[in-house]
């Protein structure tokens, strides 16, 4: 057993943390107030990230990435989690599903995405297809040699800055003993494709400036060249590449929780009531103890799951546990920290209220806590025939 | 030309320093340590000289506990070519004094023959501000201290120094010792490719005995105290009251 980081990992952590503290923190208040990332600022973060060789560091070296292991990349995500998501979005980590690109798709999508020339966004969720992906109504039908797409997607993060979209679309239905089952295909859709529209979405309390969008397809015609992976192979593409996104949520939650905790710790040592620092009251001191215990637990759970991925060990359940526990831990840590700050915690003079709001979505996106519990329990019970 | 850059592992500038109960110093156990910020500026300047084609090799040196290796790896990840670690103590609380450090550096200079030594003007832990000057005396080289600008041209270095009340520009003959101030440059982050390369760069381990230097401390620390807490301010109700209070305090 080796629990320490290597010298390289220490330096990766220290560089990313310095980057977030120096290049992201100073702009957070403005992004939060305006709900926007000014174009030049986003481009500046991106350029600095490219210069540092961190852009698309989750991609293998042969396509121009840094070839980081899952564990190294999880450390990067963890440190980025400290900063505003609207801003760290430009510390680009394209969807690794793009590794499924073949032939000329590599030149058009994969390589420009890794170089930071084109940004991507992933679209799966629909109003009637959240956790239940197979409920999707957005569909493609054959017309001549092409596909004609109709329907819509919502909650699409990163769409504002995306040059192209990776979209999961129903391409048919099979009858099974359990009832009809959708066939799903993954498409690459360029912004500006006729019949395809990107519209403003809803106003979320979480992650101001990291906006969600609606994608609308109205007889949008796509050739076969836009299919990523195999026709009807959407679930395969998803299973091969999307498992790891839950790990990035867990890593984000750990990084964010540590930043929040540090503020609460400092405040409970400085804030005096009844003639002493509030941290000296057992009621607050014990909260500090519980928080750091949970943060450390979530940290190790997350790193261990990443380590399993690197070692080709089964990790589906472990990743689900990390996502579940880290996101629920973040909810408790931000809530307790806010309680320690008292009334001031609710004011936007401190970032605590923002951390508290941001935390709420972590238990919902990339698979709700309930879905994670379902994954974990099925993983354990299915082999027993239950 | 080789550039030698001494770097010191010090308590991180973000850490809230705590005085040890016996007053012998500050608590360094389980505290985040980093490269002395002035030394980071020196490393950056050395790398820029190399990038400008004015230096061929940048050698980072650290003298202290074995863990100073991490500080050297950071210098290597920023772009230094190789490193020398002089393990002078195994006690994290022993601060190797400037004269001993200068003597060891003199030994390294004799072996490496650098054209320039770029050092931080002082370390943020004890603020001695002495090593560069002592090294200049030991080597008999010219010195330019508190540099806010540096221009190397052939065997001459033009150093702009931050002095009380303004800037002083001097020309020194190389080889020289230049100690750097805060405004010389903004150090870069270690890039990911350089982080990955750092481990493969040579890092030699030495001891003070290799240079015939005795590092036993000559100075005795008699006491260490927290700075006095700042007295609470007051909120005045009007400009008149403010003027009155300032007069009372003898400020106007």
XYZ file of C-alpha atoms in Angstrom:
638
model
C 0.000 0.000 0.000
C 1.347 3.418 -0.922
C -0.761 6.404 0.103
C 1.549 9.251 -0.833
C 1.651 11.155 -4.105
C 4.701 10.912 -6.344
C 6.858 14.015 -6.861
C 5.248 14.506 -10.289
C 1.776 14.246 -8.790
C 2.692 16.726 -6.052
C 3.853 19.164 -8.722
C 0.755 18.621 -10.856
C -1.409 19.364 -7.814
C 0.638 22.405 -6.884
C 0.655 23.860 -10.411
C -3.087 23.405 -10.936
C -3.867 24.791 -7.491
C -1.672 27.860 -8.074
C -3.317 28.306 -11.458
C -6.793 28.195 -9.942
C -5.832 30.553 -7.112
C -4.108 33.091 -9.357
C -5.998 32.895 -12.641
C -9.509 31.857 -11.565
C -10.244 33.152 -8.034
C -9.747 36.856 -8.922
C -12.490 36.690 -11.582
C -15.045 34.602 -9.718
C -17.006 37.432 -8.118
C -17.586 39.115 -11.475
C -18.688 35.900 -13.173
C -21.024 35.215 -10.275
C -22.533 38.714 -10.402
C -23.004 38.873 -14.167
C -23.639 35.182 -14.848
C -21.257 35.531 -17.807
C -17.677 34.737 -18.634
C -16.360 37.599 -20.801
C -15.119 36.148 -24.099
C -11.563 37.500 -23.716
C -11.282 36.084 -20.207
C -12.339 32.600 -21.303
C -9.861 32.755 -24.179
C -7.101 33.906 -21.821
C -7.660 31.004 -19.418
C -7.648 28.644 -22.392
C -4.452 30.094 -23.851
C -2.622 29.886 -20.512
C -3.804 26.308 -20.062
C -2.543 25.398 -23.556
C 0.827 27.090 -22.826
C 1.161 25.030 -19.662
C 0.533 21.815 -21.567
C -2.528 21.029 -19.453
C -5.145 21.450 -22.174
C -6.807 18.096 -22.902
C -4.382 16.466 -20.478
C -6.904 13.606 -20.189
C -6.114 12.538 -23.787
C -3.387 10.087 -24.817
C -0.091 11.472 -26.075
C -0.557 9.983 -29.560
C -3.406 12.425 -30.233
C -1.636 15.377 -28.626
C -2.782 15.062 -25.004
C -0.583 14.655 -21.970
C -1.515 11.016 -21.422
C -2.283 11.419 -17.742
C -3.466 8.348 -15.886
C -6.969 8.373 -14.402
C -5.418 9.018 -11.006
C -3.329 11.984 -12.206
C -6.296 13.405 -14.071
C -8.504 12.985 -11.007
C -5.981 15.075 -9.053
C -6.215 17.773 -11.742
C -10.024 17.714 -11.565
C -9.893 17.841 -7.781
C -7.798 21.010 -7.755
C -9.927 22.578 -10.485
C -12.959 21.857 -8.302
C -11.843 24.655 -6.012
C -12.554 27.240 -8.683
C -15.624 28.541 -10.487
C -16.836 25.924 -12.942
C -17.789 28.622 -15.457
C -14.111 29.608 -15.596
C -12.390 26.255 -15.186
C -14.440 25.095 -18.187
C -11.769 26.844 -20.281
C -9.057 24.759 -18.622
C -10.194 22.417 -21.354
C -10.891 18.758 -20.782
C -12.744 17.643 -23.929
C -15.025 14.617 -23.611
C -12.831 11.554 -23.916
C -15.669 9.928 -25.862
C -14.048 11.734 -28.832
C -11.467 8.956 -28.841
C -14.168 6.990 -30.645
C -13.636 9.253 -33.691
C -12.553 7.375 -36.789
C -11.062 8.340 -40.157
C -11.613 11.949 -41.121
C -13.605 12.512 -37.879
C -10.251 12.642 -36.131
C -9.152 15.670 -38.199
C -12.512 17.394 -37.909
C -13.307 16.788 -34.248
C -10.819 14.891 -32.101
C -7.564 16.673 -32.958
C -8.921 20.256 -33.027
C -10.640 19.561 -29.686
C -7.356 18.380 -28.151
C -5.533 21.422 -29.551
C -8.164 23.752 -28.078
C -9.292 24.991 -31.494
C -12.810 23.594 -31.256
C -14.793 23.064 -28.067
C -17.279 20.267 -27.569
C -20.412 19.703 -25.530
C -22.213 16.480 -24.725
C -25.994 16.174 -25.079
C -28.022 13.330 -23.669
C -30.711 14.644 -21.332
C -34.231 15.508 -22.527
C -37.260 16.830 -20.648
C -38.713 13.290 -20.606
C -35.401 11.429 -20.512
C -33.352 12.229 -17.440
C -32.172 9.213 -15.497
C -34.146 7.061 -17.948
C -32.036 7.559 -21.069
C -34.183 5.131 -23.038
C -37.142 7.425 -22.690
C -35.542 9.754 -25.216
C -37.781 11.171 -27.901
C -35.199 12.987 -29.966
C -35.000 10.693 -32.990
C -33.291 10.181 -36.289
C -34.952 8.465 -39.211
C -33.381 7.256 -42.421
C -34.045 9.367 -45.483
C -32.111 8.267 -48.548
C -28.549 7.770 -47.293
C -28.926 10.448 -44.609
C -30.430 10.835 -41.171
C -33.148 13.356 -40.428
C -33.242 14.455 -36.787
C -36.200 15.837 -34.862
C -36.600 16.573 -31.180
C -34.767 18.447 -28.450
C -32.213 18.161 -25.667
C -31.972 20.263 -22.530
C -29.599 20.976 -19.604
C -26.702 21.034 -22.064
C -23.671 22.422 -20.251
C -20.865 24.041 -22.168
C -23.143 24.578 -25.186
C -22.523 28.323 -25.100
C -18.902 27.898 -26.152
C -19.209 24.644 -28.093
C -18.304 24.475 -31.763
C -19.774 21.013 -32.063
C -21.953 18.647 -30.064
C -21.849 14.966 -29.240
C -25.526 14.034 -29.247
C -27.250 10.786 -28.304
C -30.272 10.194 -30.509
C -32.818 7.356 -30.820
C -32.463 5.491 -34.122
C -35.097 2.849 -33.671
C -36.834 0.565 -31.237
C -36.668 -3.156 -30.493
C -39.436 -5.236 -28.987
C -38.162 -7.133 -25.955
C -39.968 -9.303 -23.385
C -39.718 -6.288 -21.043
C -41.365 -4.026 -23.609
C -40.021 -1.714 -26.300
C -36.368 -0.728 -26.021
C -34.803 2.249 -27.818
C -31.782 1.883 -30.046
C -29.445 4.808 -29.623
C -26.791 6.276 -31.904
C -24.172 8.951 -31.155
C -23.940 11.844 -33.626
C -21.428 14.652 -34.080
C -23.342 17.844 -34.852
C -21.658 21.080 -35.878
C -22.988 24.379 -34.639
C -24.704 26.054 -37.566
C -25.954 22.839 -39.194
C -29.272 23.706 -40.913
C -32.230 22.583 -38.797
C -30.136 22.643 -35.608
C -30.543 25.439 -33.100
C -28.860 26.209 -29.754
C -31.176 28.134 -27.401
C -30.773 29.682 -23.958
C -31.854 27.277 -21.244
C -32.986 27.855 -17.674
C -31.582 29.934 -14.845
C -29.918 27.583 -12.383
C -28.990 28.465 -8.790
C -25.874 26.310 -9.150
C -22.731 27.334 -11.044
C -23.663 30.801 -12.294
C -22.039 31.489 -15.635
C -21.803 27.786 -16.431
C -25.024 27.939 -18.340
C -27.261 25.173 -19.584
C -28.735 25.275 -23.071
C -31.482 23.679 -25.127
C -30.686 22.020 -28.433
C -33.516 21.931 -30.961
C -33.576 19.718 -34.055
C -36.104 20.482 -36.769
C -35.636 18.177 -39.752
C -31.900 18.471 -39.297
C -30.188 16.392 -41.986
C -26.956 14.564 -41.123
C -24.910 12.185 -43.312
C -23.525 8.875 -42.003
C -20.125 10.563 -41.627
C -21.518 12.282 -38.506
C -22.140 9.027 -36.660
C -19.666 8.483 -33.814
C -19.048 4.763 -33.337
C -21.540 2.320 -34.799
C -25.129 2.986 -35.851
C -27.301 1.826 -32.902
C -24.067 1.565 -30.893
C -24.794 4.557 -28.643
C -24.968 2.530 -25.452
C -21.661 0.915 -26.270
C -20.009 4.299 -26.847
C -21.564 5.534 -23.598
C -20.410 2.545 -21.569
C -16.906 2.636 -22.995
C -16.299 6.351 -22.475
C -18.761 7.946 -20.120
C -18.145 5.887 -16.989
C -15.376 8.222 -15.912
C -17.370 11.448 -15.888
C -18.874 10.467 -12.527
C -15.352 10.329 -11.167
C -14.753 13.925 -12.228
C -17.855 14.981 -10.278
C -16.507 13.216 -7.196
C -13.103 14.872 -7.630
C -14.715 18.276 -8.099
C -16.676 17.812 -4.858
C -13.554 16.953 -2.862
C -11.611 19.993 -4.128
C -14.533 22.327 -3.563
C -15.164 20.913 -0.078
C -11.552 21.539 0.946
C -11.713 25.157 -0.161
C -14.971 25.671 1.720
C -13.672 23.837 4.776
C -10.501 25.956 4.956
C -12.629 29.095 5.128
C -14.861 27.624 7.841
C -11.848 26.422 9.813
C -10.203 29.833 9.693
C -13.443 31.575 10.601
C -14.074 29.330 13.591
C -10.582 30.146 14.884
C -10.997 33.911 14.405
C -14.643 34.645 15.079
C -15.164 35.353 18.777
C -18.435 35.032 20.644
C -18.921 34.835 24.410
C -15.274 35.825 24.791
C -13.640 33.009 22.838
C -13.131 31.703 19.294
C -16.302 29.854 18.295
C -14.192 26.817 17.325
C -13.513 26.306 21.034
C -17.184 25.543 21.588
C -17.591 21.829 21.250
C -20.645 22.326 19.027
C -18.479 23.978 16.386
C -15.265 22.045 17.074
C -17.009 18.720 16.513
C -18.478 19.995 13.246
C -14.953 20.818 12.097
C -13.869 17.299 13.080
C -16.750 15.658 11.220
C -16.180 17.750 8.111
C -12.489 16.945 7.690
C -13.151 13.266 8.354
C -15.758 13.147 5.617
C -13.630 15.137 3.172
C -10.663 12.805 3.670
C -12.914 9.772 3.289
C -14.368 11.097 0.024
C -10.890 11.994 -1.213
C -9.554 8.474 -0.671
C -12.686 6.840 -2.064
C -12.302 8.927 -5.224
C -8.566 8.378 -5.657
C -8.970 4.655 -4.987
C -11.654 4.386 -7.692
C -9.352 6.190 -10.138
C -6.527 3.852 -9.186
C -8.788 0.855 -9.907
C -9.534 2.233 -13.372
C -5.804 2.595 -14.041
C -5.265 -0.991 -12.968
C -8.103 -2.372 -15.102
C -9.993 -3.550 -12.055
C -13.797 -3.544 -12.007
C -14.644 -0.027 -10.867
C -18.246 0.701 -11.784
C -19.495 0.289 -8.224
C -16.499 2.082 -6.710
C -16.952 5.079 -9.014
C -20.646 5.174 -8.110
C -19.753 5.104 -4.406
C -17.252 7.925 -4.859
C -19.732 10.073 -6.797
C -22.518 9.363 -4.325
C -20.484 9.952 -1.187
C -18.448 12.944 -2.399
C -21.491 14.834 -3.670
C -23.461 14.179 -0.492
C -20.402 15.046 1.600
C -20.108 18.375 -0.249
C -23.732 19.148 0.557
C -23.093 18.558 4.268
C -19.777 20.423 4.316
C -21.134 23.509 2.550
C -24.234 23.517 4.754
C -22.239 23.138 7.982
C -19.711 25.755 6.877
C -22.561 28.148 6.202
C -23.912 27.445 9.681
C -20.485 28.255 11.165
C -20.459 31.564 9.304
C -23.945 32.290 10.629
C -25.867 35.106 8.945
C -22.799 36.320 7.073
C -22.603 32.924 5.400
C -25.741 33.758 3.452
C -24.381 37.052 2.183
C -22.534 37.191 -1.090
C -19.642 39.007 0.612
C -18.309 35.517 1.309
C -18.179 32.705 -1.257
C -19.853 30.262 1.175
C -23.418 30.880 -0.081
C -22.202 30.222 -3.616
C -20.492 26.954 -2.629
C -23.715 25.947 -0.893
C -25.816 26.681 -3.999
C -23.301 25.104 -6.369
C -23.202 21.922 -4.286
C -26.865 21.186 -4.881
C -26.507 20.118 -8.493
C -23.723 17.643 -7.749
C -26.249 15.201 -6.290
C -28.297 15.448 -9.465
C -26.175 15.594 -12.607
C -24.120 12.766 -14.084
C -26.503 10.347 -12.401
C -28.525 11.308 -9.335
C -27.642 9.958 -5.895
C -30.547 7.547 -6.351
C -29.145 6.241 -9.633
C -25.721 5.787 -8.001
C -27.343 3.804 -5.175
C -29.165 1.748 -7.784
C -25.866 1.005 -9.569
C -24.166 0.048 -6.313
C -26.950 -2.169 -5.055
C -27.504 -3.905 -8.403
C -23.780 -4.561 -8.654
C -23.933 -6.353 -5.315
C -27.309 -8.066 -5.574
C -27.478 -9.152 -9.215
C -24.794 -11.849 -8.775
C -26.886 -13.244 -5.913
C -29.904 -13.552 -8.179
C -31.827 -10.754 -6.469
C 27.737 30.369 -19.448
C 26.370 28.398 -16.526
C 24.005 30.074 -14.101
C 23.912 28.812 -10.534
C 20.691 29.370 -8.598
C 20.558 28.577 -4.880
C 17.013 27.767 -3.734
C 15.818 27.391 -0.169
C 12.957 25.322 1.166
C 10.982 27.585 3.487
C 7.616 27.664 5.184
C 4.969 28.460 2.545
C 4.123 32.145 2.458
C 0.419 31.323 2.853
C 0.886 29.393 6.076
C 0.006 31.109 9.297
C 3.252 30.884 11.250
C 3.083 29.545 14.817
C 5.800 30.162 17.364
C 6.954 27.035 19.192
C 6.010 26.913 22.863
C 9.677 27.102 23.998
C 10.309 30.188 21.858
C 13.166 28.491 19.994
C 11.633 29.198 16.602
C 8.520 28.571 14.570
C 6.766 25.245 14.293
C 7.682 23.507 11.031
C 6.296 20.051 11.746
C 3.502 19.111 9.317
C 3.566 22.558 7.750
C 3.414 23.205 4.023
C 6.873 24.070 2.710
C 7.669 25.724 -0.630
C 10.463 27.357 -2.541
C 11.465 30.731 -1.128
C 9.531 33.188 -3.383
C 12.645 35.313 -4.083
C 14.462 32.162 -5.207
C 11.587 31.387 -7.558
C 12.207 34.779 -9.154
C 15.898 33.907 -9.446
C 15.083 30.569 -11.140
C 12.729 32.354 -13.549
C 15.405 34.920 -14.437
C 17.980 32.197 -15.032
C 15.591 30.326 -17.337
C 14.863 33.537 -19.232
C 18.597 34.082 -19.716
C 18.807 30.585 -21.127
C 15.814 31.154 -23.405
C 17.439 34.385 -24.612
C 20.547 32.411 -25.532
C 22.660 34.157 -22.883
C 23.124 31.079 -20.698
C 23.712 27.445 -21.623
C 22.860 25.718 -18.404
C 20.868 26.466 -15.262
C 21.940 24.609 -12.129
C 19.745 24.764 -9.027
C 21.304 24.119 -5.613
C 19.612 23.564 -2.288
C 21.270 23.197 1.093
C 19.303 21.799 4.010
C 17.225 18.741 4.818
C 16.741 15.848 2.386
C 13.204 17.052 1.672
C 14.730 20.062 -0.107
C 14.778 17.644 -3.032
C 11.120 18.627 -3.635
C 12.171 22.260 -3.924
C 14.823 21.288 -6.451
C 12.294 19.253 -8.453
C 10.155 22.366 -8.641
C 13.142 24.302 -10.020
C 13.723 21.500 -12.534
C 10.040 21.506 -13.489
C 10.239 25.253 -14.078
C 13.103 24.603 -16.487
C 16.423 24.293 -14.641
C 18.686 21.687 -16.261
C 20.105 19.894 -13.259
C 20.259 20.107 -9.498
C 22.625 19.678 -6.598
C 21.247 18.777 -3.190
C 23.547 19.302 -0.229
C 22.071 17.402 2.704
C 23.325 19.456 5.621
C 21.002 18.347 8.404
C 18.200 15.918 9.164
C 16.504 18.299 11.582
C 13.802 20.373 9.856
C 14.187 22.991 12.577
C 17.913 23.540 11.974
C 18.392 26.586 9.784
C 21.782 26.435 8.112
C 23.354 29.839 8.705
C 24.285 32.176 5.816
C 28.053 31.858 6.252
C 27.924 28.058 6.079
C 25.622 28.272 3.051
C 27.937 30.782 1.375
C 30.967 28.556 2.030
C 29.257 25.514 0.505
C 28.170 27.599 -2.488
C 31.776 28.743 -2.860
C 32.800 25.081 -3.015
C 30.193 24.405 -5.698
C 31.328 27.484 -7.648
C 34.903 26.206 -7.613
C 33.716 22.953 -9.180
C 31.129 24.292 -11.598
C 32.679 27.628 -12.621
C 29.375 29.420 -13.336
C 29.425 32.853 -14.968
C 26.617 34.113 -12.792
C 24.979 33.296 -9.479
C 21.348 34.379 -9.240
C 20.033 34.232 -5.682
C 16.969 35.495 -3.861
C 17.793 38.659 -1.931
C 16.714 36.908 1.260
C 14.713 33.931 2.476
C 11.260 34.723 3.822
C 11.780 32.550 6.905
C 14.557 34.403 8.725
C 15.031 37.434 6.441
C 18.818 37.325 6.948
C 19.646 38.929 3.604
C 23.277 37.890 3.916
C 24.161 34.835 1.839
C 24.631 36.636 -1.511
C 26.828 39.319 0.026
C 28.927 36.786 1.961
C 29.345 34.702 -1.183
C 30.588 37.789 -3.055
C 33.157 38.355 -0.317
C 34.282 34.699 -0.360
C 34.627 34.576 -4.147
C 35.913 38.108 -4.589
C 33.286 38.523 -7.329
C 31.299 41.641 -8.036
C 27.839 41.830 -6.507
C 24.584 43.467 -7.547
C 21.995 43.149 -4.816
C 18.195 43.766 -4.807
C 17.945 43.558 -8.599
C 14.690 44.729 -10.148
C 16.162 44.606 -13.645
C 19.030 42.603 -15.067
C 20.696 42.851 -18.439
C 23.563 40.544 -19.268
C 25.772 41.611 -22.160
C 29.000 39.724 -22.751
C 31.077 39.899 -19.586
C 29.098 42.778 -18.110
C 25.816 42.743 -16.214
C 23.729 45.871 -15.782
C 21.766 45.652 -12.565
C 19.008 48.032 -11.539
C 18.830 47.994 -7.763
C 15.898 48.927 -5.596
C 17.382 51.189 -2.946
C 15.771 53.491 -0.411
C 14.171 56.373 -2.259
C 14.673 55.140 -5.796
C 16.518 52.999 -8.285
C 20.243 52.725 -8.745
C 21.767 51.270 -11.894
C 25.200 49.691 -11.709
C 27.402 47.788 -14.113
C 29.234 44.778 -12.722
C 31.906 42.629 -14.284
C 31.128 38.941 -14.697
C 31.346 36.500 -13.076
C 29.068 38.101 -10.540
C 26.613 37.472 -7.744
C 23.197 39.022 -8.313
C 20.494 38.880 -5.658
C 16.989 39.460 -6.926
C 14.092 41.523 -5.635
C 10.348 41.105 -5.969
C 9.784 43.159 -9.107
C 12.368 41.499 -11.352
C 9.878 39.163 -13.011
C 6.799 37.021 -12.479
C 7.803 33.374 -12.096
C 6.092 30.902 -14.416
C 4.089 27.852 -13.440
C 5.720 24.525 -14.015
C 4.256 23.225 -17.290
C 2.939 19.684 -17.472
C 5.594 18.471 -19.950
C 8.329 19.965 -17.742
C 6.846 18.356 -14.620
C 7.040 15.000 -16.394
C 10.634 15.691 -17.482
C 11.819 16.896 -14.045
C 12.207 13.403 -12.627
C 14.579 12.457 -15.438
C 16.904 15.421 -14.921
C 20.056 14.789 -12.882
C 19.991 15.549 -9.179
C 23.308 15.030 -7.375
C 23.403 14.489 -3.645
C 26.274 15.961 -1.662
C 27.169 16.672 1.962
C 28.852 19.712 3.539
C 31.890 17.481 4.150
C 32.347 17.232 0.368
C 33.158 20.937 0.478
C 34.959 20.850 3.832
C 32.354 22.999 5.518
C 31.198 22.719 9.135
C 27.525 23.659 9.300
C 27.173 23.754 13.094
C 25.202 26.829 14.066
C 27.157 29.769 15.475
C 24.175 31.900 16.331
C 22.025 31.245 19.355
C 18.336 32.048 19.166
C 17.403 33.566 22.492
C 13.732 34.011 21.825
C 11.011 34.081 19.167
C 7.832 36.050 19.667
C 4.578 36.616 17.798
C 4.223 40.171 16.492
C 2.205 42.433 18.809
C -1.481 42.216 18.012
C -2.776 45.364 16.348
C -4.945 47.464 18.653
C -8.613 47.696 17.673
C -9.651 50.762 15.690
C -12.629 53.020 16.354
C -15.414 54.233 14.101
C -15.859 57.996 14.184
C -19.201 59.663 13.607
C -18.171 62.735 11.640
C -15.311 64.496 9.885
C -15.037 66.903 12.847
C -14.624 64.002 15.227
C -12.043 62.440 12.930
C -9.983 65.655 12.873
C -10.289 65.944 16.634
C -9.106 62.370 17.190
C -6.222 62.821 14.781
C -5.178 65.975 16.665
C -5.375 64.089 19.950
C -3.130 61.409 18.495
C -0.741 64.079 17.276
C -1.169 62.938 13.666
C -2.148 66.372 12.274
